[in-house]
Coordinates of C-alpha atoms in Angstrom, one line a residue:
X1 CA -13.9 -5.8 -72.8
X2 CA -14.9 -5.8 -69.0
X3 CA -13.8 -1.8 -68.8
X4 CA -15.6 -1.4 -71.9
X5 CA -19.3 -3.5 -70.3
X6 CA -18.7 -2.0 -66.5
X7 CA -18.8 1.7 -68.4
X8 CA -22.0 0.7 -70.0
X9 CA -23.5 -0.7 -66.8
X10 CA -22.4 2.5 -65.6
X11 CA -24.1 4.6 -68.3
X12 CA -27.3 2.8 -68.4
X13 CA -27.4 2.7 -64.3
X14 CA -27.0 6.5 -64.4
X15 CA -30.1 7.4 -67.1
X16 CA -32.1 4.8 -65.2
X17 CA -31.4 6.8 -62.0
X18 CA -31.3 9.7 -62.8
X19 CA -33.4 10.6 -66.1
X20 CA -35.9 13.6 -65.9
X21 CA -39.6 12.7 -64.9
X22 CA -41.9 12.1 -68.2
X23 CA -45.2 12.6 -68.8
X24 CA -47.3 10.2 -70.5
X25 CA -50.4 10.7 -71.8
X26 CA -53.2 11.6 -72.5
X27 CA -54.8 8.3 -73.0
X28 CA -58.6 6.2 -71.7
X29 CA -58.7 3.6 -69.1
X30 CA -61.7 1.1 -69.1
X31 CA -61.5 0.9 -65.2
X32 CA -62.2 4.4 -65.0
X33 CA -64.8 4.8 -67.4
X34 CA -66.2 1.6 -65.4
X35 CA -65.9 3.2 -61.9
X36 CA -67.4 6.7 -63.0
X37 CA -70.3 5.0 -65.1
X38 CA -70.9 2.8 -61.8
X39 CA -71.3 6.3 -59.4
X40 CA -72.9 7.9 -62.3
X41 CA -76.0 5.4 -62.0
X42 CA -75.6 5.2 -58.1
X43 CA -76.7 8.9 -58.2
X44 CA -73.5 10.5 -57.2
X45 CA -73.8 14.3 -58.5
X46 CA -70.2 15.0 -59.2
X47 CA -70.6 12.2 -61.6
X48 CA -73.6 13.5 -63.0
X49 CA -72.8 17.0 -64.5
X50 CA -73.8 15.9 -67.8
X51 CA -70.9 17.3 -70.1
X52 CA -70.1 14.6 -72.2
X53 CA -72.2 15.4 -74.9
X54 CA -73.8 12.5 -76.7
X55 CA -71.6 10.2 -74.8
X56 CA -73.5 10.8 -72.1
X57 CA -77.0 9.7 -74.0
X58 CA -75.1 6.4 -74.7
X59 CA -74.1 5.4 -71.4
X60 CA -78.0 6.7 -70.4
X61 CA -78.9 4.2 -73.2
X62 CA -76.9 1.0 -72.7
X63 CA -77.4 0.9 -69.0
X64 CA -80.7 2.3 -68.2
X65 CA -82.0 -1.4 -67.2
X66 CA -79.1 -1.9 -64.4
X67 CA -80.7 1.0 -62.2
X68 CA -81.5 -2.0 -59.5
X69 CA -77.8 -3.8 -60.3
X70 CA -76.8 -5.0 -56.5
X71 CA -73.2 -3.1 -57.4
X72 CA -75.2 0.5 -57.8
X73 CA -77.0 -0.6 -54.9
X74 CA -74.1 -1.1 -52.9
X75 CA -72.8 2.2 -54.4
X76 CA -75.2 4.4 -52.5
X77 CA -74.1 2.7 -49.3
X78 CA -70.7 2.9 -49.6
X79 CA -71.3 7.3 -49.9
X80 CA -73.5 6.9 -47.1
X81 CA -71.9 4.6 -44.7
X82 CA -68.1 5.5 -46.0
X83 CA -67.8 8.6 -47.3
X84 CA -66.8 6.9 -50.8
X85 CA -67.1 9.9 -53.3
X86 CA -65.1 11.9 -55.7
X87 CA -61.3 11.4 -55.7
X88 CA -62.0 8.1 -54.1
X89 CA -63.4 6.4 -56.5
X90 CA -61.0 7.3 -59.0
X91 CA -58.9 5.6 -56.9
X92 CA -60.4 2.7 -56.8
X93 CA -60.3 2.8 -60.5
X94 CA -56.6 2.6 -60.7
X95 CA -56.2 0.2 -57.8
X96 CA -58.1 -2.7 -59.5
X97 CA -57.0 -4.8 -62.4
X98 CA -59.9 -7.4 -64.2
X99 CA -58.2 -10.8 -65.4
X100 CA -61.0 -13.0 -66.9
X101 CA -64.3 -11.2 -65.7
X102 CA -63.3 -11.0 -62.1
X103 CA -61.5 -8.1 -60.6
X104 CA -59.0 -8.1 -58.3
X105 CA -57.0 -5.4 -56.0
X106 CA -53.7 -4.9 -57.1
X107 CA -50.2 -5.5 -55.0
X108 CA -48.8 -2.9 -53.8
X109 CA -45.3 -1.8 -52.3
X110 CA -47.2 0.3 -49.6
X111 CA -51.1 0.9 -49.9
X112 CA -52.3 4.3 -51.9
X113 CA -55.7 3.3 -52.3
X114 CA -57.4 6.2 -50.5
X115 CA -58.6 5.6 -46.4
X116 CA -62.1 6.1 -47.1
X117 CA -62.2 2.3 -48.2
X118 CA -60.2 1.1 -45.4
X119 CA -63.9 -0.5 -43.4
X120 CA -65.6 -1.4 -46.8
X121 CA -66.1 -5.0 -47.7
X122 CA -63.7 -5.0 -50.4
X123 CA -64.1 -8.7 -51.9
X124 CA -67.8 -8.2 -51.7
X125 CA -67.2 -4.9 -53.5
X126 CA -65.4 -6.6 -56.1
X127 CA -67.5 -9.4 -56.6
X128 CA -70.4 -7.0 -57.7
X129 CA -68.2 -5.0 -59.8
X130 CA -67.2 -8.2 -61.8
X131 CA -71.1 -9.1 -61.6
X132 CA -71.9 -5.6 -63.0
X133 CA -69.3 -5.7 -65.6
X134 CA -70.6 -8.9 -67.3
X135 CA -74.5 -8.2 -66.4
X136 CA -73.9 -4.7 -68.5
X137 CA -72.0 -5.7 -71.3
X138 CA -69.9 -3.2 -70.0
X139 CA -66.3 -4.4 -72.3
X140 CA -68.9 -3.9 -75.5
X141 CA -69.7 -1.1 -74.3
X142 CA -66.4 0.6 -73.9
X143 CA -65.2 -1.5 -77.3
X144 CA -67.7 0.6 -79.2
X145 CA -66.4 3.7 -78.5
X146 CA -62.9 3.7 -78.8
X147 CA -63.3 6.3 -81.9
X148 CA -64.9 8.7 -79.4
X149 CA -62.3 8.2 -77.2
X150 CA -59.1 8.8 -79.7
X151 CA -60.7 12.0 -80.8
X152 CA -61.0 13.3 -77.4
X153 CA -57.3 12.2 -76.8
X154 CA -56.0 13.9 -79.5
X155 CA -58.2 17.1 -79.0
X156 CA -56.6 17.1 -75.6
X157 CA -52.6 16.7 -76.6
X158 CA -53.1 19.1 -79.3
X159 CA -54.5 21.8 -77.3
X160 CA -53.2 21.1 -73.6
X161 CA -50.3 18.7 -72.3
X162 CA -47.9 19.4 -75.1
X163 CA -47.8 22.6 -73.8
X164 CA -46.5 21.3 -70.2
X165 CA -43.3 22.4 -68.7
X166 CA -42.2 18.7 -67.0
X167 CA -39.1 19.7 -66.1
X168 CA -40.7 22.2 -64.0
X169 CA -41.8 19.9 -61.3
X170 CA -38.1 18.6 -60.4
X171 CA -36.7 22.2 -60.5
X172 CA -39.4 23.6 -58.3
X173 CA -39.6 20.4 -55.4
X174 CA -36.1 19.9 -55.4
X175 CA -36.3 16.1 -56.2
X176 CA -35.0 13.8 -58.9
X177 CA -38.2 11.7 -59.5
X178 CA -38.9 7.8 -60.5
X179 CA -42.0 8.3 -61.0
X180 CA -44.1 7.6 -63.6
X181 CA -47.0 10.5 -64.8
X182 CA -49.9 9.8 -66.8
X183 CA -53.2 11.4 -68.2
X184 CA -56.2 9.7 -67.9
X185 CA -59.1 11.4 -69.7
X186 CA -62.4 10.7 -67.7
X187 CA -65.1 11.0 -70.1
X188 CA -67.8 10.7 -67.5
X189 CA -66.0 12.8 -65.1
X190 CA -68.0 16.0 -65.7
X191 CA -66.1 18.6 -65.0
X192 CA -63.7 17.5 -61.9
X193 CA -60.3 16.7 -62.0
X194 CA -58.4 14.4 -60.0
X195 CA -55.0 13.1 -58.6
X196 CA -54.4 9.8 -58.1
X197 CA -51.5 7.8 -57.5
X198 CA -50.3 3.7 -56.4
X199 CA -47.3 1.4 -56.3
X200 CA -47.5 -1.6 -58.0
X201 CA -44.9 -4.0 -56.4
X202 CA -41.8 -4.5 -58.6
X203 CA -42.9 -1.5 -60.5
X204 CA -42.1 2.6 -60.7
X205 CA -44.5 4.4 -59.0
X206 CA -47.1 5.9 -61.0
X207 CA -48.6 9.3 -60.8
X208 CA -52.5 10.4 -62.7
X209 CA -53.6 13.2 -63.4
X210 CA -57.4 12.6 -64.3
X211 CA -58.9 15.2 -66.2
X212 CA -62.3 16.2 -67.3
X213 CA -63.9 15.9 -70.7
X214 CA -66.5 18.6 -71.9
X215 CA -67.9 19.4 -75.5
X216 CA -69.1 21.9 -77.1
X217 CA -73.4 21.1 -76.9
X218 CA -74.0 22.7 -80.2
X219 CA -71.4 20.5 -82.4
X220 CA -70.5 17.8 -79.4
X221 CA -67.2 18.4 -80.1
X222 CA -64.2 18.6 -77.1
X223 CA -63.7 22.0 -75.8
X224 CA -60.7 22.2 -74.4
X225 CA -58.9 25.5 -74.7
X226 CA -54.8 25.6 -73.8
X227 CA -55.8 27.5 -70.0
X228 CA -56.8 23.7 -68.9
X229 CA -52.9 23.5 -68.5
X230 CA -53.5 25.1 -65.5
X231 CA -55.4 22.3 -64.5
X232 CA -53.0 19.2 -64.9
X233 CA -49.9 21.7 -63.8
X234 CA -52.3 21.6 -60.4
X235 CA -53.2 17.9 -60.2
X236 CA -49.7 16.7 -60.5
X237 CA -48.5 19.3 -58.1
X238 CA -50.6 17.2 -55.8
X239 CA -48.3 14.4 -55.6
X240 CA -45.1 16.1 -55.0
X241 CA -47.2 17.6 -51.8
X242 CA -49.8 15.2 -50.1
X243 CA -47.7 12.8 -49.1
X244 CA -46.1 15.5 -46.3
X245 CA -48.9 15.1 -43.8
X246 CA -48.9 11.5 -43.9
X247 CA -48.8 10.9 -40.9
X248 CA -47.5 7.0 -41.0
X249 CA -44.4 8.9 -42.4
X250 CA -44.5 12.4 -41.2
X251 CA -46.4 12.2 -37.7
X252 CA -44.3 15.3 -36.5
X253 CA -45.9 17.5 -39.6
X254 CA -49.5 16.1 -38.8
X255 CA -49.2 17.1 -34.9
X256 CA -47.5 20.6 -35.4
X257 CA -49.9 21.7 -38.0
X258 CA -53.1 20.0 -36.6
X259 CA -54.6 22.3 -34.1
X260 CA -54.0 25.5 -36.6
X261 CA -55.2 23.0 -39.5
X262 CA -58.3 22.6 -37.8
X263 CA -59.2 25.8 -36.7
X264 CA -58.6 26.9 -40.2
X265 CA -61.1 24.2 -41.2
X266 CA -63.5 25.4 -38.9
X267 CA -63.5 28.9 -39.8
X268 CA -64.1 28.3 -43.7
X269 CA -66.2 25.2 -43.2
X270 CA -69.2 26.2 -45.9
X271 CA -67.1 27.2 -47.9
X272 CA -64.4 24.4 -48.3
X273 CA -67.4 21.5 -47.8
X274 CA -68.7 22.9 -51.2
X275 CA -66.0 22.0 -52.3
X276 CA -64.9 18.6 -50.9
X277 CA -62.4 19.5 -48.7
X278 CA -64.1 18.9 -45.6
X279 CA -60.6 17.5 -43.8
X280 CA -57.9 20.1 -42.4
X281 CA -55.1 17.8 -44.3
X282 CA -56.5 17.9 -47.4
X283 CA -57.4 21.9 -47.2
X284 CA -53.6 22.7 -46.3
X285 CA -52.3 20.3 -49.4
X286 CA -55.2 21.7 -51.9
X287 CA -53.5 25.2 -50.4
X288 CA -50.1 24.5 -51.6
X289 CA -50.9 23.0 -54.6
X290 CA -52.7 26.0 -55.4
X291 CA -50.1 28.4 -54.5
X292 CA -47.3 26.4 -56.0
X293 CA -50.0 26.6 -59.8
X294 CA -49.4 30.8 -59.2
X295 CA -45.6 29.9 -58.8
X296 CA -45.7 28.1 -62.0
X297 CA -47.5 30.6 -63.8
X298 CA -44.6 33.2 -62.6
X299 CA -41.8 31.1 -63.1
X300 CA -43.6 30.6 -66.7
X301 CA -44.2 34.4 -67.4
X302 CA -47.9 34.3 -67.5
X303 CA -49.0 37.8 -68.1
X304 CA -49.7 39.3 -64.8
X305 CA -53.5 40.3 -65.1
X306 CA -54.1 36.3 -65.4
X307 CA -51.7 35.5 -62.4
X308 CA -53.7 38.3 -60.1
X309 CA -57.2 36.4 -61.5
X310 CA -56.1 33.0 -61.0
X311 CA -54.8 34.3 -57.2
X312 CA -58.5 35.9 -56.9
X313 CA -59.8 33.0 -57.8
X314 CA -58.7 31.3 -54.7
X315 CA -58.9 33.9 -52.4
X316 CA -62.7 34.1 -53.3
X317 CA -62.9 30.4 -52.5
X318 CA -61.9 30.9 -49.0
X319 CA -58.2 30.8 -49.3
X320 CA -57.4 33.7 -48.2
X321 CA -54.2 33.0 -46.9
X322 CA -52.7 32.8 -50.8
X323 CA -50.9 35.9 -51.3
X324 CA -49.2 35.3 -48.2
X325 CA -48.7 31.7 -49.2
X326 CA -47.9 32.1 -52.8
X327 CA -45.2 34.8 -51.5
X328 CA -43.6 31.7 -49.1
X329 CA -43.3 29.8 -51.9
X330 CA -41.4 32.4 -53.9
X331 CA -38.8 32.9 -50.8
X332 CA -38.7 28.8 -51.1
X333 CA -37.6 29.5 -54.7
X334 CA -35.5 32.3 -53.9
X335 CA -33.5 30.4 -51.2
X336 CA -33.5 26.6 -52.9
X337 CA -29.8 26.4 -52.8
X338 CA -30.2 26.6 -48.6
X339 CA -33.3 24.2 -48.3
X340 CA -32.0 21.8 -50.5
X341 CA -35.9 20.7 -51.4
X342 CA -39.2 21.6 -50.8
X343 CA -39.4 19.0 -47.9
X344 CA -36.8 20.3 -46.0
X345 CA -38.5 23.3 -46.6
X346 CA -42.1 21.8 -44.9
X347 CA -41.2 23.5 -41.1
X348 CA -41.6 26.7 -42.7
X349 CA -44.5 25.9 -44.2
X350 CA -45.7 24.5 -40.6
X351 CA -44.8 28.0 -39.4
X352 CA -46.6 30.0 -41.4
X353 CA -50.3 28.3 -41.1
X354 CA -49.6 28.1 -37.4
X355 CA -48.8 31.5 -37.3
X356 CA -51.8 32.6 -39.5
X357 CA -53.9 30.8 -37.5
X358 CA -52.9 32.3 -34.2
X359 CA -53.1 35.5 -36.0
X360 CA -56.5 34.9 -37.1
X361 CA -58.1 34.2 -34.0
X362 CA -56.6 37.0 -32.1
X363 CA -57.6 39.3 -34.2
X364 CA -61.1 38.2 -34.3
X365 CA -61.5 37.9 -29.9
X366 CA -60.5 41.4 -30.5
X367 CA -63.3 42.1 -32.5
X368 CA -65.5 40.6 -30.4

């Protein structure tokens, strides 16, 4: 009998440890429909794209009298004074929890909610929020349109994540994940898509993908097509790749690559500002992630006329080191076996935007 439990122990210990990461999803979350409705009215324009079809009418309707709300208020200072935009505050979204009207930040094994709200007032933050939330009926609110938001779920497993490849990710990074990965549908998202991650103490880690919602104007009807694969293959790429050049846990990747980071920066600044990537770390991770989508297309046998567009794509956007890139990441893949996985893979990666950028700039003094 003790043979017989131990081998169970054994068996359960062994899926637990060592099962394959799953995707869950897609599904709504109130805190982000809370958090994107909150920018929307503060005026933020990546939160204002309008896509949403009638849904956007209705939030236009139920809060057009909380313009003035001291949480919107505070809203446009936190852009100004703190940068607080985009990405960040879908992270905020995930990083709070609400528990009788009041919201609190959640525990967490080590801290992912992102830097740009490391100097805000965080209690007073949440105390509006919780004031905002009751002011604006904003649970009756969300209630209401839970219809609205199954359809949009289902529209989006039927024509997009079931056709995802999990497995992929694990193959590709050379790591057996604990992980957990959802989709979050972000109805008042427009049309931006974001990665978002945390660590509740006690718990697995947990990985987002948040993805946009659009309709079709004429029938307000989601229009997603099966390409927006692309799309959450890219935003979950993100977390097996950020985390690199942090530099609490990898300061040796964050000085080696700096300089070359930087100057990188520098010379596409226009064009990476337009579109939010206006730090050298987050420019050399959106650059991997990117190349590392073509690899999955590849390793996927995407018809080559869409892999050269979706590499033109990115090279028209001012990454212009992708072919190069995307070719390093195939010799990655090539050579697994020797790496072992794609962080011990990272000094090559060092080595090739250093020597780009060294490249770049001596090429252009010669021009000059």
């Amino acid at each position: 009998m003790r043979i017989r439990l131990f081998m169970y122990y054994l068996f359960w210990s062994f899926c637990i440890f060592h099962s394959k990461a799953q995707i869950i999803g897609p599904q709504v979350n109130e805190n982000v429909e809370l958090m994107s409705i909150l920018a929307r009215l503060a005026g933020y324009p990546e939160y204002n794209m309008d896509m949403a079809g009638q849904y956007i009418t209705d939030i236009d309707l139920h809060f057009k009298n909380t313009f003035e709300h001291p949480a919107v208020i505070y809203m446009k200072d936190l852009r100004k004074q703190h940068g607080i935009s985009y990405d960040a505050v879908m992270s905020m979204a995930l990083h709070v929890k609400e528990k009788e009207g009041k919201f609190f930040l959640i525990e967490e094994e080590i801290n992912m909610l992102r830097e740009q709200w490391d100097k805000v007032d965080k209690n007073k933050f949440l105390n509006l929020l919780a004031d905002f939330y009751k002011e604006s009926r904003f649970h009756d609110f969300f209630k209401a349109h839970q219809e609205f938001y199954q359809k949009g779920i289902q529209a989006y497993e039927d024509k997009v994540s079931k056709y995802i490849d999990e497995n992929w990710f694990e193959s590709f990074y050379g790591n057996v994940l604990n992980e957990k990965f959802s989709i979050i549908i972000g109805f008042c998202n427009g049309g931006a898509n974001y990665g978002v991650s945390r660590h509740i103490k006690g718990e697995q880690k947990e990985v987002f993908a948040l993805v946009a919602y659009f309709v079709n104007n004429n029938e307000n009807k989601p229009l997603y097509v099966k390409e927006d694969l692309l799309t959450l293959v890219h935003e979950f790429n993100h977390s097996f790749i950020n985390y690199l050049l942090d530099e609490s846990r990898y300061p040796n990747h964050v000085k080696a690559l700096e300089s070359s980071g930087s100057y990188l920066l520098e010379s596409s600044m226009w064009a990476m500002s337009q579109q939010a990537y206006g730090e050298w770390k987050s420019m050399i991770s959106e650059s991997l992630v990117r190349a590392a989508v073509i690899c999955y297309m590849l390793d996927k046998n995407y018809k080559p006329e869409e892999v050269r567009k979706e590499l033109l794509y990115n090279m028209q956007r001012n990454f212009r080191w992708m072919p190069e890139l995307v070719g390093l990441l195939r010799k990655y893949e090539r050579k697994q076996k020797k790496y072992g996985n794609f962080e011990n893979f990272y000094p090559q990666i060092i080595d090739f935007f250093v020597n780009y950028a060294e490249k770049e700039n001596k090429r252009l003094s010669n021009v000059k």
